[in-house]
CSV table of C-alpha atoms in Angstrom, one decimal:
chain,number,residue,atom,x,y,z
A,1,MET,CA,102.9,96.6,12.5
A,2,ASP,CA,99.8,94.3,12.3
A,3,ILE,CA,99.2,94.2,8.5
A,4,LEU,CA,96.5,91.6,8.7
A,5,LYS,CA,94.6,92.7,11.8
A,6,ASP,CA,91.4,93.7,10.0
A,7,LEU,CA,91.1,90.5,8.0
A,8,GLU,CA,88.6,87.8,8.7
A,9,PRO,CA,88.8,85.4,10.4
A,10,GLN,CA,90.8,87.6,12.7
A,11,LYS,CA,92.3,84.9,14.9
A,12,VAL,CA,93.5,82.9,11.9
A,13,PHE,CA,95.2,85.9,10.3
A,14,TYR,CA,96.6,87.0,13.6
A,15,TYR,CA,98.4,83.7,13.9
A,16,PHE,CA,99.4,83.6,10.3
A,17,GLU,CA,101.1,87.0,10.7
A,18,GLN,CA,102.8,85.7,13.9
A,19,ILE,CA,104.1,82.7,11.9
A,20,CYS,CA,105.3,85.0,9.1
A,21,ARG,CA,107.4,87.0,11.5
A,22,ILE,CA,109.4,83.9,12.3
A,23,PRO,CA,111.9,82.7,9.7
A,24,HIS,CA,110.8,79.1,8.8
A,25,GLY,CA,112.3,77.9,5.6
A,26,SER,CA,113.0,74.2,5.4
A,27,GLY,CA,115.9,73.3,7.7
A,28,ASN,CA,115.4,76.5,9.6
A,29,ILE,CA,112.4,75.7,11.8
A,30,ASP,CA,113.7,75.6,15.4
A,31,ARG,CA,112.2,79.0,16.3
A,32,LEU,CA,108.8,78.2,14.9
A,33,SER,CA,108.8,74.8,16.5
A,34,ASP,CA,109.7,76.3,19.9
A,35,TYR,CA,106.9,79.0,19.4
A,36,LEU,CA,104.4,76.2,18.9
A,37,ALA,CA,105.5,74.3,22.0
A,38,ALA,CA,105.4,77.5,24.1
A,39,PHE,CA,101.9,78.2,22.8
A,40,ALA,CA,100.7,74.8,24.0
A,41,LYS,CA,102.5,75.2,27.3
A,42,GLU,CA,100.8,78.6,28.0
A,43,ARG,CA,97.4,77.0,27.4
A,44,LYS,CA,98.2,73.9,29.5
A,45,LEU,CA,97.7,71.6,26.5
A,46,VAL,CA,99.5,68.3,26.1
A,47,CYS,CA,102.5,68.9,23.8
A,48,ILE,CA,105.1,66.6,22.4
A,49,GLN,CA,108.1,68.1,20.7
A,50,ASP,CA,110.5,65.5,19.4
A,51,GLU,CA,114.1,65.6,18.5
A,52,LEU,CA,113.3,66.5,14.9
A,53,LYS,CA,111.3,69.4,16.2
A,54,ASN,CA,107.9,68.0,15.1
A,55,VAL,CA,105.1,69.2,17.4
A,56,ILE,CA,102.0,67.3,18.5
A,57,ILE,CA,99.4,69.2,20.5
A,58,ILE,CA,96.4,67.5,22.0
A,59,LYS,CA,93.2,69.3,23.1
A,60,GLU,CA,90.4,67.4,24.9
A,61,ALA,CA,86.9,67.3,23.5
A,62,ALA,CA,84.5,70.3,24.0
A,63,PRO,CA,81.5,69.7,26.4
A,64,GLY,CA,79.1,67.3,24.7
A,65,TYR,CA,81.7,65.8,22.4
A,66,GLU,CA,83.4,63.5,24.8
A,67,LYS,CA,82.1,60.4,23.2
A,68,GLU,CA,82.9,61.4,19.6
A,69,ALA,CA,85.9,59.9,17.8
A,70,PRO,CA,89.0,62.1,17.8
A,71,ILE,CA,90.0,64.0,14.7
A,72,ILE,CA,93.6,64.6,13.7
A,73,LEU,CA,94.4,68.0,12.1
A,74,GLN,CA,97.7,68.0,10.2
A,75,GLY,CA,100.0,70.3,8.4
A,76,HIS,CA,103.7,71.3,8.2
A,77,MET,CA,105.6,74.2,9.6
A,78,ASP,CA,108.3,74.7,7.0
A,79,MET,CA,108.0,76.8,3.8
A,80,VAL,CA,109.9,77.0,0.5
A,81,ALA,CA,111.8,80.2,1.2
A,82,VAL,CA,112.7,82.0,-2.1
A,83,LYS,CA,113.2,85.6,-2.9
A,84,LYS,CA,113.5,87.7,-6.0
A,85,PRO,CA,117.0,88.3,-7.4
A,86,GLY,CA,118.6,91.3,-5.7
A,87,ALA,CA,116.1,91.3,-2.7
A,88,SER,CA,118.0,92.3,0.4
A,89,ILE,CA,116.0,90.2,2.9
A,90,ASP,CA,117.8,87.4,4.7
A,91,MET,CA,115.1,84.8,4.9
A,92,GLU,CA,117.1,82.8,7.5
A,93,LYS,CA,117.0,85.6,9.9
A,94,GLN,CA,114.2,88.0,9.0
A,95,GLY,CA,110.4,87.7,8.9
A,96,LEU,CA,108.3,88.3,5.8
A,97,GLU,CA,107.0,91.7,4.7
A,98,LEU,CA,103.3,91.0,4.3
A,99,LYS,CA,101.1,93.0,2.0
A,100,VAL,CA,97.4,93.0,1.1
A,101,ASP,CA,96.1,93.5,-2.4
A,102,GLY,CA,92.4,93.2,-2.8
A,103,ASP,CA,91.4,89.6,-1.9
A,104,TYR,CA,95.0,88.4,-1.6
A,105,VAL,CA,97.8,88.4,1.0
A,106,TYR,CA,101.4,88.2,-0.4
A,107,ALA,CA,104.9,88.9,0.8
A,108,GLU,CA,107.1,91.6,-0.7
A,109,ASN,CA,109.9,90.1,-2.9
A,110,THR,CA,109.6,86.6,-1.4
A,111,SER,CA,107.4,83.5,-1.2
A,112,LEU,CA,104.6,83.8,1.3
A,113,GLY,CA,104.6,80.3,2.9
A,114,GLY,CA,100.8,80.0,2.8
A,115,ASP,CA,101.9,76.4,2.0
A,116,ASP,CA,101.7,75.5,4.8
A,117,GLY,CA,101.6,78.4,7.3
A,118,ILE,CA,97.8,78.6,6.9
A,119,ALA,CA,97.4,75.0,8.3
A,120,VAL,CA,99.4,76.1,11.4
A,121,ALA,CA,97.3,79.3,11.7
A,122,TYR,CA,94.1,77.3,11.5
A,123,ALA,CA,95.3,74.9,14.1
A,124,LEU,CA,96.4,77.6,16.5
A,125,ALA,CA,93.2,79.6,16.1
A,126,ILE,CA,91.2,76.4,16.9
A,127,LEU,CA,93.3,75.6,19.9
A,128,ASP,CA,93.0,79.1,21.2
A,129,ASP,CA,89.2,79.3,21.1
A,130,GLU,CA,87.2,77.7,24.0
A,131,THR,CA,83.8,78.4,22.4
A,132,LEU,CA,84.2,75.9,19.5
A,133,GLN,CA,82.5,72.6,19.3
A,134,HIS,CA,84.8,69.7,18.5
A,135,PRO,CA,85.8,66.2,19.5
A,136,LYS,CA,89.2,65.5,21.0
A,137,LEU,CA,91.8,67.1,18.7
A,138,GLU,CA,95.2,65.7,17.9
A,139,ILE,CA,97.3,68.3,16.0
A,140,ILE,CA,100.3,67.1,14.1
A,141,ILE,CA,102.7,69.9,12.7
A,142,THR,CA,105.7,68.3,11.0
A,143,VAL,CA,109.1,69.7,9.9
A,144,ASP,CA,110.8,69.8,6.5
A,145,GLU,CA,108.0,68.5,4.4
A,146,GLU,CA,109.2,70.6,1.5
A,147,VAL,CA,112.6,68.8,1.3
A,148,GLY,CA,111.5,65.2,1.5
A,149,MET,CA,108.9,64.9,4.3
A,150,ASP,CA,111.6,64.1,6.8
A,151,GLY,CA,109.4,65.1,9.7
A,152,ALA,CA,106.5,62.9,8.8
A,153,ARG,CA,108.9,60.1,8.1
A,154,GLY,CA,110.6,60.3,11.5
A,155,ILE,CA,107.6,61.2,13.8
A,156,ASP,CA,106.2,58.8,16.4
A,157,VAL,CA,102.4,58.9,16.4
A,158,SER,CA,101.8,55.8,18.4
A,159,MET,CA,100.3,57.7,21.3
A,160,LEU,CA,97.5,59.1,19.1
A,161,GLU,CA,93.9,57.8,19.2
A,162,GLY,CA,92.5,59.4,16.0
A,163,LYS,CA,91.6,57.4,13.0
A,164,ARG,CA,90.3,60.4,11.0
A,165,MET,CA,92.7,63.0,9.7
A,166,LEU,CA,92.1,66.4,8.1
A,167,ASN,CA,95.3,67.4,6.3
A,168,LEU,CA,95.3,71.1,5.7
A,169,ASP,CA,98.0,71.2,3.0
A,170,SER,CA,96.1,71.8,-0.2
A,171,GLU,CA,95.7,75.0,-2.3
A,172,GLU,CA,92.4,74.7,-4.2
A,173,GLU,CA,89.1,75.3,-2.6
A,174,GLY,CA,86.3,73.0,-3.5
A,175,ILE,CA,88.4,69.9,-3.9
A,176,LEU,CA,88.7,67.1,-1.4
A,177,TRP,CA,92.0,65.4,-2.2
A,178,ALA,CA,91.8,61.7,-1.4
A,179,GLY,CA,95.1,60.3,-2.8
A,180,CYS,CA,98.5,61.4,-4.0
A,181,ALA,CA,101.6,60.4,-5.8
A,182,GLY,CA,104.8,59.1,-4.1
A,183,GLY,CA,108.1,60.7,-4.8
A,184,ALA,CA,111.8,61.1,-4.1
A,185,ARG,CA,114.6,63.6,-4.5
A,186,VAL,CA,117.4,62.5,-6.9
A,187,ASP,CA,120.8,64.2,-6.7
A,188,TRP,CA,123.5,64.1,-9.4
A,189,SER,CA,127.2,64.9,-9.0
A,190,VAL,CA,129.5,64.9,-12.0
A,191,PRO,CA,133.3,65.6,-11.6
A,192,VAL,CA,134.6,68.5,-13.7
A,193,THR,CA,138.0,69.9,-14.5
A,194,TRP,CA,139.1,73.5,-15.3
A,195,GLU,CA,141.5,75.4,-17.4
A,196,MET,CA,142.3,79.1,-18.2
A,197,ARG,CA,141.1,80.4,-21.6
A,198,SER,CA,141.1,83.7,-23.4
A,199,GLY,CA,138.4,85.1,-25.6
A,200,SER,CA,135.1,87.0,-25.4
A,201,ILE,CA,133.1,86.4,-22.2
A,202,CYS,CA,129.3,86.8,-22.0
A,203,GLU,CA,126.7,86.2,-19.2
A,204,VAL,CA,123.5,84.8,-20.5
A,205,SER,CA,120.3,84.1,-18.6
A,206,ILE,CA,116.9,82.4,-19.2
A,207,LYS,CA,114.3,84.6,-17.6
A,208,GLY,CA,110.6,85.5,-17.7
A,209,LEU,CA,109.2,82.0,-16.9
A,210,SER,CA,106.2,81.4,-14.7
A,211,GLY,CA,107.7,78.6,-12.5
A,212,GLY,CA,105.4,77.0,-10.0
A,213,HIS,CA,105.0,73.8,-7.9
A,214,SER,CA,106.4,70.7,-9.6
A,215,GLY,CA,103.5,68.7,-8.4
A,216,ALA,CA,100.6,71.1,-8.8
A,217,GLU,CA,101.7,72.9,-12.0
A,218,ILE,CA,103.8,70.2,-13.8
A,219,ASP,CA,100.8,69.4,-16.1
A,220,LYS,CA,100.8,73.0,-17.4
A,221,GLU,CA,104.1,72.2,-19.2
A,222,ARG,CA,105.7,75.5,-18.3
A,223,GLY,CA,109.3,76.1,-19.3
A,224,ASN,CA,112.0,74.8,-17.0
A,225,ALA,CA,114.8,77.4,-17.0
A,226,ASN,CA,117.5,74.8,-16.3
A,227,CYS,CA,116.5,72.6,-19.2
A,228,LEU,CA,116.1,75.5,-21.6
A,229,LEU,CA,119.6,76.8,-20.6
A,230,GLY,CA,120.8,73.3,-21.4
A,231,ARG,CA,119.3,73.6,-24.8
A,232,LEU,CA,121.2,76.8,-25.4
A,233,MET,CA,124.4,75.2,-24.2
A,234,GLU,CA,124.0,72.4,-26.7
A,235,GLU,CA,123.5,74.9,-29.4
A,236,LEU,CA,126.6,76.8,-28.5
A,237,GLN,CA,128.8,73.8,-27.9
A,238,ASP,CA,130.0,73.5,-31.5
A,239,MET,CA,131.3,77.1,-31.6
A,240,GLN,CA,135.1,77.4,-31.7
A,241,GLY,CA,136.6,78.0,-28.3
A,242,PHE,CA,133.3,77.7,-26.4
A,243,SER,CA,133.3,76.9,-22.7
A,244,ILE,CA,131.4,77.5,-19.5
A,245,ALA,CA,132.7,79.4,-16.6
A,246,GLN,CA,129.6,79.6,-14.4
A,247,LEU,CA,126.3,77.8,-14.4
A,248,ALA,CA,123.4,77.9,-11.9
A,249,GLY,CA,119.6,77.7,-11.9
A,250,GLY,CA,116.6,77.1,-9.7
A,251,LEU,CA,116.0,77.3,-6.0
A,252,ALA,CA,114.3,74.0,-4.8
A,253,ASP,CA,114.0,70.6,-6.3
A,254,ASN,CA,110.2,70.7,-6.1
A,255,ALA,CA,109.8,74.2,-7.7
A,256,ILE,CA,109.9,74.6,-11.5
A,257,PRO,CA,112.9,77.0,-12.0
A,258,ARG,CA,112.0,80.4,-13.4
A,259,GLU,CA,115.6,81.5,-14.1
A,260,ALA,CA,119.0,80.0,-14.9
A,261,SER,CA,122.2,81.7,-15.9
A,262,ALA,CA,125.7,80.9,-17.3
A,263,ALA,CA,128.9,82.7,-18.0
A,264,VAL,CA,130.3,81.5,-21.4
A,265,ILE,CA,133.4,82.2,-23.5
A,266,VAL,CA,134.1,81.9,-27.2
A,267,ASP,CA,137.2,82.6,-29.3
A,268,SER,CA,137.7,86.2,-30.4
A,269,GLY,CA,136.0,86.8,-33.7
A,270,LYS,CA,133.1,84.5,-32.8
A,271,GLU,CA,131.1,87.2,-31.1
A,272,THR,CA,128.6,87.7,-33.9
A,273,GLU,CA,128.0,84.0,-34.2
A,274,LEU,CA,127.4,83.7,-30.5
A,275,MET,CA,124.8,86.5,-30.4
A,276,ALA,CA,123.1,85.1,-33.4
A,277,ALA,CA,122.8,81.7,-31.8
A,278,ILE,CA,121.4,83.2,-28.7
A,279,LYS,CA,118.8,85.2,-30.6
A,280,ARG,CA,117.9,82.1,-32.7
A,281,VAL,CA,117.3,79.9,-29.6
A,282,GLU,CA,115.3,82.8,-28.0
A,283,ALA,CA,113.0,83.0,-31.0
A,284,GLU,CA,112.5,79.3,-31.0
A,285,LEU,CA,111.6,79.3,-27.3
A,286,LYS,CA,109.2,82.2,-27.7
A,287,GLN,CA,107.4,80.4,-30.5
A,288,GLU,CA,107.2,77.0,-28.7
A,289,LEU,CA,106.1,78.5,-25.3
A,290,GLN,CA,103.9,81.3,-26.7
A,291,THR,CA,100.8,79.8,-25.0
A,292,LYS,CA,102.3,77.7,-22.2
A,293,ASP,CA,104.9,80.3,-20.9
A,294,PRO,CA,104.8,83.4,-23.1
A,295,GLY,CA,107.1,85.6,-21.0
A,296,VAL,CA,110.3,83.6,-21.7
A,297,PHE,CA,113.3,85.5,-23.0
A,298,ILE,CA,117.1,85.2,-23.0
A,299,GLU,CA,119.1,88.1,-21.5
A,300,ALA,CA,122.7,88.5,-22.9
A,301,GLY,CA,125.1,90.8,-21.2
A,302,ASP,CA,127.9,92.8,-22.8
A,303,LEU,CA,130.8,90.9,-24.4
A,304,VAL,CA,134.0,91.4,-22.6
A,305,LYS,CA,137.4,90.3,-23.9
A,306,GLY,CA,139.7,88.7,-21.3
A,307,SER,CA,140.8,85.4,-19.7
A,308,ILE,CA,138.7,83.3,-17.4
A,309,ARG,CA,138.8,80.0,-15.6
A,310,CYS,CA,136.4,77.7,-17.4
A,311,LEU,CA,135.6,74.0,-18.0
A,312,THR,CA,137.8,71.9,-20.1
A,313,GLU,CA,136.4,70.6,-23.4
A,314,GLU,CA,135.6,67.2,-21.9
A,315,SER,CA,133.8,68.7,-19.0
A,316,VAL,CA,131.8,71.0,-21.2
A,317,LYS,CA,130.6,68.0,-23.3
A,318,LYS,CA,129.6,66.1,-20.1
A,319,VAL,CA,127.7,69.0,-18.6
A,320,SER,CA,126.0,70.1,-21.8
A,321,TYR,CA,125.0,66.5,-22.6
A,322,LEU,CA,123.3,66.0,-19.2
A,323,LEU,CA,121.5,69.3,-19.2
A,324,PHE,CA,120.3,68.7,-22.8
A,325,THR,CA,119.2,65.1,-22.5
A,326,ALA,CA,117.9,64.9,-19.0
A,327,PRO,CA,114.1,64.0,-19.0
A,328,ASN,CA,111.9,66.6,-17.5
A,329,GLY,CA,108.2,67.2,-17.0
A,330,VAL,CA,105.2,64.9,-17.5
A,331,GLN,CA,106.3,61.4,-18.4
A,332,ALA,CA,103.0,59.6,-18.3
A,333,MET,CA,99.3,60.4,-17.6
A,334,SER,CA,97.0,58.2,-15.5
A,335,ALA,CA,94.9,55.7,-17.5
A,336,ASP,CA,92.5,55.4,-14.6
A,337,ILE,CA,91.8,59.1,-13.6
A,338,GLN,CA,91.3,61.5,-16.4
A,339,GLY,CA,93.6,64.5,-16.3
A,340,LEU,CA,95.8,63.1,-13.5
A,341,VAL,CA,99.6,63.1,-14.1
A,342,GLU,CA,100.9,59.6,-13.3
A,343,THR,CA,104.6,60.1,-13.5
A,344,SER,CA,106.8,63.3,-13.8
A,345,LEU,CA,110.1,64.8,-12.8
A,346,ASN,CA,111.5,68.3,-12.4
A,347,MET,CA,115.2,69.4,-12.5
A,348,GLY,CA,114.6,72.0,-9.8
A,349,VAL,CA,118.2,73.0,-9.1
A,350,MET,CA,121.5,72.8,-11.0
A,351,GLU,CA,124.9,74.4,-10.2
A,352,LEU,CA,128.5,74.3,-11.3
A,353,LYS,CA,130.6,74.0,-8.2
A,354,GLU,CA,134.4,73.8,-7.6
A,355,ASN,CA,134.8,70.1,-8.3
A,356,ALA,CA,131.5,69.0,-9.7
A,357,PHE,CA,128.4,69.8,-11.7
A,358,GLU,CA,125.3,69.1,-9.5
A,359,ALA,CA,121.7,68.7,-10.3
A,360,HIS,CA,118.7,67.9,-8.1
A,361,PHE,CA,115.4,66.4,-9.3
A,362,SER,CA,112.0,65.9,-7.8
A,363,VAL,CA,110.6,62.6,-9.1
A,364,ARG,CA,106.9,61.7,-8.6
A,365,SER,CA,104.6,58.9,-9.6
A,366,SER,CA,101.3,57.3,-8.4
A,367,LEU,CA,102.9,54.0,-9.4
A,368,GLU,CA,105.8,52.9,-7.2
A,369,SER,CA,107.3,50.8,-10.0
A,370,ALA,CA,107.2,53.7,-12.5
A,371,LYS,CA,108.9,56.0,-10.0
A,372,TRP,CA,111.8,53.7,-9.6
A,373,VAL,CA,112.1,53.0,-13.3
A,374,LEU,CA,112.5,56.8,-13.8
A,375,ILE,CA,115.0,57.0,-11.0
A,376,LYS,CA,117.0,54.2,-12.6
A,377,ARG,CA,116.9,56.0,-16.0
A,378,LEU,CA,118.4,59.1,-14.4
A,379,LYS,CA,121.1,56.9,-12.8
A,380,ARG,CA,122.1,55.3,-16.1
A,381,LEU,CA,122.2,58.7,-17.7
A,382,VAL,CA,124.5,60.4,-15.2
A,383,GLU,CA,126.7,57.3,-15.1
A,384,THR,CA,127.4,57.6,-18.8
A,385,ALA,CA,128.9,61.0,-18.0
A,386,GLY,CA,131.1,59.6,-15.2
A,387,GLY,CA,128.9,60.9,-12.5
A,388,ALA,CA,127.1,59.4,-9.5
A,389,GLN,CA,123.5,59.6,-8.2
A,390,GLY,CA,122.0,59.6,-4.8
A,391,VAL,CA,118.4,59.3,-3.7
A,392,GLN,CA,116.8,60.8,-0.6
A,393,GLY,CA,113.5,61.7,0.9
A,394,ASP,CA,111.7,58.7,-0.7
A,395,TYR,CA,108.0,58.7,0.4
A,396,PRO,CA,105.1,56.5,-0.5
A,397,GLY,CA,101.9,57.5,-2.4
A,398,TRP,CA,98.6,57.8,-0.6
A,399,THR,CA,96.2,55.2,-2.0
A,400,TYR,CA,92.6,56.3,-2.7
A,401,GLN,CA,90.2,54.5,-0.4
A,402,VAL,CA,87.0,53.4,-2.1
A,403,HIS,CA,85.1,53.3,1.3
A,404,SER,CA,85.6,56.3,3.6
A,405,PRO,CA,82.8,57.4,5.9
A,406,PHE,CA,84.9,60.4,7.0
A,407,ARG,CA,85.3,61.6,3.4
A,408,ASP,CA,81.6,61.0,2.7
A,409,MET,CA,80.7,63.1,5.8
A,410,ALA,CA,83.0,65.9,4.8
A,411,ALA,CA,81.6,66.0,1.3
A,412,GLN,CA,78.1,66.1,2.6
A,413,VAL,CA,79.0,69.0,4.9
A,414,TYR,CA,80.5,70.9,1.9
A,415,ARG,CA,77.3,70.4,-0.1
A,416,GLU,CA,75.1,71.6,2.7
A,417,MET,CA,77.3,74.7,3.2
A,418,PHE,CA,78.0,75.7,-0.4
A,419,LYS,CA,75.2,74.1,-2.4
A,420,THR,CA,77.6,72.6,-4.8
A,421,GLY,CA,80.5,70.1,-5.1
A,422,PRO,CA,82.9,69.2,-3.8
A,423,GLU,CA,85.1,67.4,-6.3
A,424,VAL,CA,86.9,64.3,-4.9
A,425,ARG,CA,90.3,63.8,-6.6
A,426,ALA,CA,93.7,62.4,-6.4
A,427,ILE,CA,96.7,64.8,-6.7
A,428,HIS,CA,100.1,64.4,-8.3
A,429,ALA,CA,101.8,66.6,-5.7
A,430,GLY,CA,103.1,64.8,-2.6
A,431,LEU,CA,101.2,64.9,0.7
A,432,GLU,CA,102.2,63.5,4.1
A,433,CYS,CA,99.0,61.4,4.3
A,434,GLY,CA,100.8,58.4,2.8
A,435,LEU,CA,103.5,58.3,5.4
A,436,LEU,CA,101.1,58.9,8.3
A,437,SER,CA,98.7,56.4,7.0
A,438,ALA,CA,101.4,53.8,7.1
A,439,LYS,CA,102.0,54.7,10.8
A,440,ILE,CA,98.3,54.7,11.8
A,441,PRO,CA,96.5,51.6,10.6
A,442,GLY,CA,93.0,52.2,9.4
A,443,LEU,CA,93.5,56.0,9.1
A,444,GLU,CA,90.9,57.8,6.9
A,445,CYS,CA,92.3,61.0,5.3
A,446,ILE,CA,91.2,63.9,3.3
A,447,SER,CA,93.2,67.0,2.3
A,448,ILE,CA,91.7,70.5,1.9
A,449,GLY,CA,92.8,74.1,1.9
A,450,PRO,CA,92.0,77.6,0.7
A,451,ASP,CA,92.9,79.0,-2.7
A,452,MET,CA,96.5,79.9,-3.3
A,453,LYS,CA,98.3,80.9,-6.4
A,454,ASP,CA,101.9,80.3,-7.5
A,455,ILE,CA,103.1,78.6,-4.3
A,456,HIS,CA,106.8,78.1,-4.0
A,457,THR,CA,107.4,81.3,-6.0
A,458,THR,CA,107.8,85.0,-5.2
A,459,GLU,CA,104.4,85.5,-6.8
A,460,GLU,CA,102.6,83.4,-4.2
A,461,ARG,CA,99.2,84.7,-3.2
A,462,LEU,CA,96.7,83.5,-0.5
A,463,SER,CA,93.0,84.3,-1.0
A,464,ILE,CA,91.5,86.1,2.0
A,465,SER,CA,87.9,85.2,1.2
A,466,SER,CA,88.7,81.5,0.5
A,467,THR,CA,90.7,81.4,3.8
A,468,GLU,CA,87.5,82.4,5.6
A,469,ARG,CA,85.2,80.0,3.8
A,470,MET,CA,87.6,77.1,4.4
A,471,TRP,CA,87.9,78.1,8.1
A,472,ASN,CA,84.1,77.9,8.4
A,473,TYR,CA,84.2,74.6,6.6
A,474,VAL,CA,86.8,73.1,9.0
A,475,LEU,CA,84.7,74.2,12.0
A,476,ALA,CA,81.6,72.6,10.5
A,477,ILE,CA,83.4,69.3,10.0
A,478,LEU,CA,84.7,69.4,13.6
A,479,LYS,CA,81.2,70.0,15.1
A,480,GLN,CA,79.6,67.0,13.3
A,481,LYS,CA,78.3,64.2,15.5
């Protein structure tokens, strides 16, 4: 069923719906990549699909634009694929269930993937329209941006001619992004040991948090469910017979976790003390987050007497210590750009596995030295608990260019169309512009996109009216001479 068929611009929403029918979470992009390659082949366009499944499509200039400098359009094909607890959809095999609510498109029980499916939809709609005015177009659609920008890191762009790039991976209309932070993923692994213990068992969960993108929303200081659960574990650690049998939270290193849960055990007779401690911590969190994240609560299941396999006392101390002391959130604000986060980190995922406690962080900074100092802090911390650290997906920042005729032109077009703005800013979230700028000397970049809300979460929304306005804006940029 074509849910979006009556939305404008029709061709953009047609292709967005086609994309949403193909599972394309990070690491699961083969089908979408092949779809893009087949699209180009059907239209007899030059197409390069590399071993990583990145896709480059080239379309020659429209009549009258043969002498104009080429423009690169760029986005990524993977999405952060998350679903609500209990949702039956298999996001590795099934497409999304799209819905329309007023001015917004969303997906039932899952993330939407507007980040960055809308970039792909824009590109396909442009490539599929012979009436548009534009110079030579070089379309770059990368893979696995959301898990470390692996596609942009590995892609060969030496055949491209363009020195002007329009990145379509932003989520706030009216802003031309002209610089971004660098980042990396940090992985912890801490060996644990187990034992059998008898007592009263209870499942506890941190819930009701807003979550969000760890680059775009980190400045809002929303609650991190993993860290808040660590605070509860620290509070419970001194109880007699306390241990942890299960522990898990978060879905992606670059998404602020909304929920985290644990199965804990205490000695019989300590049940009242356990529930009182949970209520006490819940009250503290509600007071502290009443403005920043007011929906937070702690859900405690029924107490059940029995025996369970749980962590030894030494392992409980190590895991609780790391969850409680790990830095999280904004670490420094920029001294040069008001309101810009300079350095941050997010414990996006943590899990207690068979042989180890694991945690995964997204670390970001607009200063390379500050990024690596923070990574080193994490390394020293985990090593004190007998664990080890790995770093992957390291990517550079995108430095703001003082002189950029392409950015100036795009800003002027915006003012002429909308009689206001735009704002030119740097962003704390990571963009592929830094990696691609390093591969294409002299590249001028800007990043734009339509309004989206709560990306990387099951509450993600894409504005229909903003999608149309930004579509018209992109076309206006392309037709400039």
